[in-house]
Structures are given as structure tokens and as C-alpha cells.
Coordinates of C-alpha atoms and ligand atoms in Angstrom, one line a residue:
M1 CA -105.6 -235.5 -59.7
A2 CA -108.9 -236.8 -61.3
G3 CA -111.5 -238.0 -59.6
E4 CA -110.0 -235.3 -56.5
P5 CA -113.1 -232.5 -55.3
Q6 CA -113.5 -229.9 -56.2
A7 CA -114.2 -227.0 -54.5
D8 CA -116.9 -224.9 -56.7
C9 CA -118.8 -228.7 -57.3
L10 CA -122.2 -228.3 -55.6
F11 CA -122.2 -232.5 -55.0
C12 CA -118.4 -232.6 -53.8
K13 CA -119.8 -230.7 -51.1
I14 CA -123.3 -232.7 -50.8
V15 CA -120.2 -235.8 -50.5
A16 CA -118.3 -233.8 -47.1
G17 CA -121.8 -233.0 -46.4
E18 CA -121.1 -229.4 -46.6
V19 CA -124.7 -228.6 -48.4
P20 CA -128.0 -230.6 -47.2
A21 CA -129.4 -233.2 -49.3
T22 CA -132.0 -236.2 -48.9
I23 CA -129.7 -239.0 -48.3
V24 CA -131.8 -242.6 -49.6
R25 CA -128.5 -244.2 -49.6
E26 CA -124.9 -244.1 -49.6
T27 CA -121.9 -247.1 -49.9
E28 CA -117.9 -246.5 -49.3
T29 CA -118.1 -245.2 -53.2
T30 CA -121.8 -243.7 -53.5
V31 CA -124.2 -241.4 -52.2
A32 CA -128.1 -240.8 -53.8
F33 CA -130.0 -238.2 -52.8
R34 CA -133.6 -236.9 -52.9
D35 CA -133.6 -234.8 -56.5
I36 CA -134.2 -230.8 -55.0
N37 CA -137.2 -230.4 -57.6
P38 CA -138.0 -234.0 -58.7
Q39 CA -139.2 -235.0 -62.0
A40 CA -141.5 -238.4 -60.6
P41 CA -142.5 -239.2 -57.3
T42 CA -139.8 -240.7 -56.8
H43 CA -136.6 -239.1 -58.3
V44 CA -133.2 -239.5 -56.7
L45 CA -129.4 -238.8 -58.2
V46 CA -127.0 -241.9 -57.3
I47 CA -123.3 -240.0 -57.0
P48 CA -120.4 -241.0 -57.2
K49 CA -118.5 -239.9 -54.8
V50 CA -115.0 -239.6 -56.3
H51 CA -115.5 -236.0 -59.0
Y52 CA -115.6 -236.7 -62.0
P53 CA -117.2 -234.1 -64.7
D54 CA -120.3 -236.5 -66.8
A55 CA -120.9 -240.8 -66.3
A56 CA -118.5 -241.0 -69.9
S57 CA -115.0 -239.6 -67.7
L58 CA -116.1 -241.7 -65.0
A59 CA -116.5 -245.0 -67.4
A60 CA -113.5 -243.6 -68.3
A61 CA -111.2 -243.6 -65.8
E62 CA -113.1 -245.7 -62.8
P63 CA -114.6 -248.3 -64.6
Q64 CA -116.1 -250.4 -61.4
V65 CA -117.7 -247.1 -59.5
L66 CA -120.2 -246.1 -62.6
A67 CA -121.3 -250.1 -62.0
D68 CA -121.8 -250.2 -58.7
I69 CA -123.7 -246.5 -59.7
L70 CA -126.0 -249.2 -61.7
R71 CA -125.8 -251.4 -58.8
E72 CA -126.9 -248.6 -55.6
S73 CA -130.2 -247.3 -59.1
R74 CA -131.7 -250.4 -58.1
E75 CA -131.7 -250.7 -55.0
V76 CA -133.7 -247.3 -54.2
A77 CA -135.9 -248.0 -57.1
A78 CA -136.7 -251.1 -54.6
E79 CA -136.3 -249.1 -51.8
D80 CA -139.3 -246.8 -53.1
K81 CA -141.5 -249.9 -54.6
V82 CA -141.1 -248.4 -58.3
E83 CA -139.4 -251.4 -59.3
D84 CA -141.4 -253.5 -60.4
R85 CA -143.7 -250.9 -62.6
G86 CA -140.5 -249.9 -63.8
Y87 CA -138.5 -246.6 -63.7
R88 CA -135.9 -244.6 -66.0
V89 CA -132.6 -244.6 -65.4
V90 CA -130.9 -241.1 -66.8
F91 CA -126.5 -239.7 -67.6
N92 CA -127.3 -236.3 -69.6
T93 CA -124.0 -235.3 -70.8
G94 CA -124.0 -231.6 -72.1
A95 CA -125.8 -228.7 -71.3
G96 CA -127.5 -229.5 -74.3
A97 CA -128.6 -232.4 -73.2
G98 CA -130.2 -230.5 -70.2
Q99 CA -127.2 -231.4 -67.5
T100 CA -126.3 -228.5 -65.4
V101 CA -123.8 -229.3 -62.6
F102 CA -121.0 -231.3 -63.9
H103 CA -120.4 -234.3 -61.9
A104 CA -121.6 -237.0 -62.6
H105 CA -125.1 -238.4 -61.6
L106 CA -127.7 -241.4 -62.7
H107 CA -131.5 -239.8 -61.8
V108 CA -133.7 -242.4 -61.0
L109 CA -137.4 -241.2 -61.8
G110 CA -140.6 -243.3 -61.0
G111 CA -143.7 -244.0 -59.8
R112 CA -145.6 -242.4 -62.7
G113 CA -145.6 -243.5 -66.3
L114 CA -142.8 -242.0 -67.9
Q115 CA -142.8 -241.2 -72.2
W116 CA -140.2 -243.1 -74.8
P117 CA -139.0 -241.2 -77.1
P118 CA -138.4 -238.4 -73.5
G119 CA -138.3 -234.9 -74.2
Ligands
5GP1 P1 -129.0 -232.0 -64.9 O1 -129.7 -231.2 -64.8 O2 -127.4 -232.1 -64.7 O3 -128.5 -233.4 -65.5 O4 -129.6 -232.6 -63.5 C1 -128.7 -231.9 -61.5 C2 -129.9 -231.7 -60.4 O5 -129.9 -231.7 -60.0 C3 -131.7 -231.2 -61.3 O6 -132.1 -232.1 -61.4 C4 -131.8 -230.8 -59.9 O7 -132.8 -230.3 -59.8 C5 -130.7 -231.3 -58.7 N1 -130.3 -230.0 -57.7 C6 -129.9 -228.9 -57.9 N2 -129.4 -228.9 -57.1 C7 -129.6 -229.2 -55.9 C8 -129.5 -229.4 -54.4 O8 -129.0 -228.9 -54.0 N3 -130.2 -230.0 -54.3 C9 -130.4 -231.5 -54.6 N4 -130.9 -232.4 -53.8 N5 -130.3 -231.8 -55.9 C10 -130.1 -230.7 -57.1
ZN2 ZN1 -117.7 -232.8 -57.5

């Protein structure tokens, strides 16, 4: 069934507590944890508990959960005190754009100057 946990998915395992992560926030529908290879002082991933391979497929199937993720990204930025300076939220979508984990996740990046356009 759409959204069901996938046995071979790293982020489903983090949701299930089978792989450890530094979790900063959790809601009924989302988990937020620090990226293992941070690209900025604040680098947190906000993910849905349900499994969809990318943000677009999550949006198509469960748009409310996508809204939950965006709401949570603001809470993460506020808790890490990067909200005032500005922060970036990114959904890499597809291998060509750098997506390596095919369970939808929003990068929250902040705490340093951020170039635009990104590389
Ligand atoms: P993507 O490249 O798919 O947009 O982002 C995947 C992110 O997951 C990368 O930034 C990578 O550092 C992070 N990541 C990969 N494996 C793990 C892990 O086991 N734990 C945590 N916390 N982050 C991970
Ligand atoms: Zn998954």
C-alpha cells in the first residue's frame, strides 16, 4: 500500500528506531533529525513517517503531511536560532539533483551565509 514502510529504506528504519539518529523533533506525522554529514551549522532533515520516494509523490498522495513537514522546518529553524538570519529548505528530487535517499526528506540548512544560486 502507498506510504507503507519499506524494508530496505534507511529513513523508514530511522522512523522505526532501528537505525539511530539525533532526533530534534517528532510529531504524529514527521521526524526531524540532524544530517550525518552536515553542510551547515544547522543541517536537519525533516521526513514524513510514511514512505514516499520524493516530495512530489508525497504531495500527490498526502498533501497534508507535506504541509506538516514545512511547518516543522520552521520549528527546527526557530529552535536552532537560525530563523531570523534566514535558512534554506531543499528537496533534492532525482539522482541528477543529488538525491541519494529515496524517502522524501526536506533539508533545513542555516547558521551560515548561503549562496544563491546553489551549486
Ligand atoms: P539527499 O542527498 O538524498 O538529498 O539527502 C540525503 C541526506 O541523508 C544526506 O545529506 C546524507 O548526509 C544524509 N544521511 C545519509 N545517511 C544518513 C544516516 O544514516 N543518518 C543521518 N542522520 N543522515 C544520513
Ligand atoms: Zn522509507
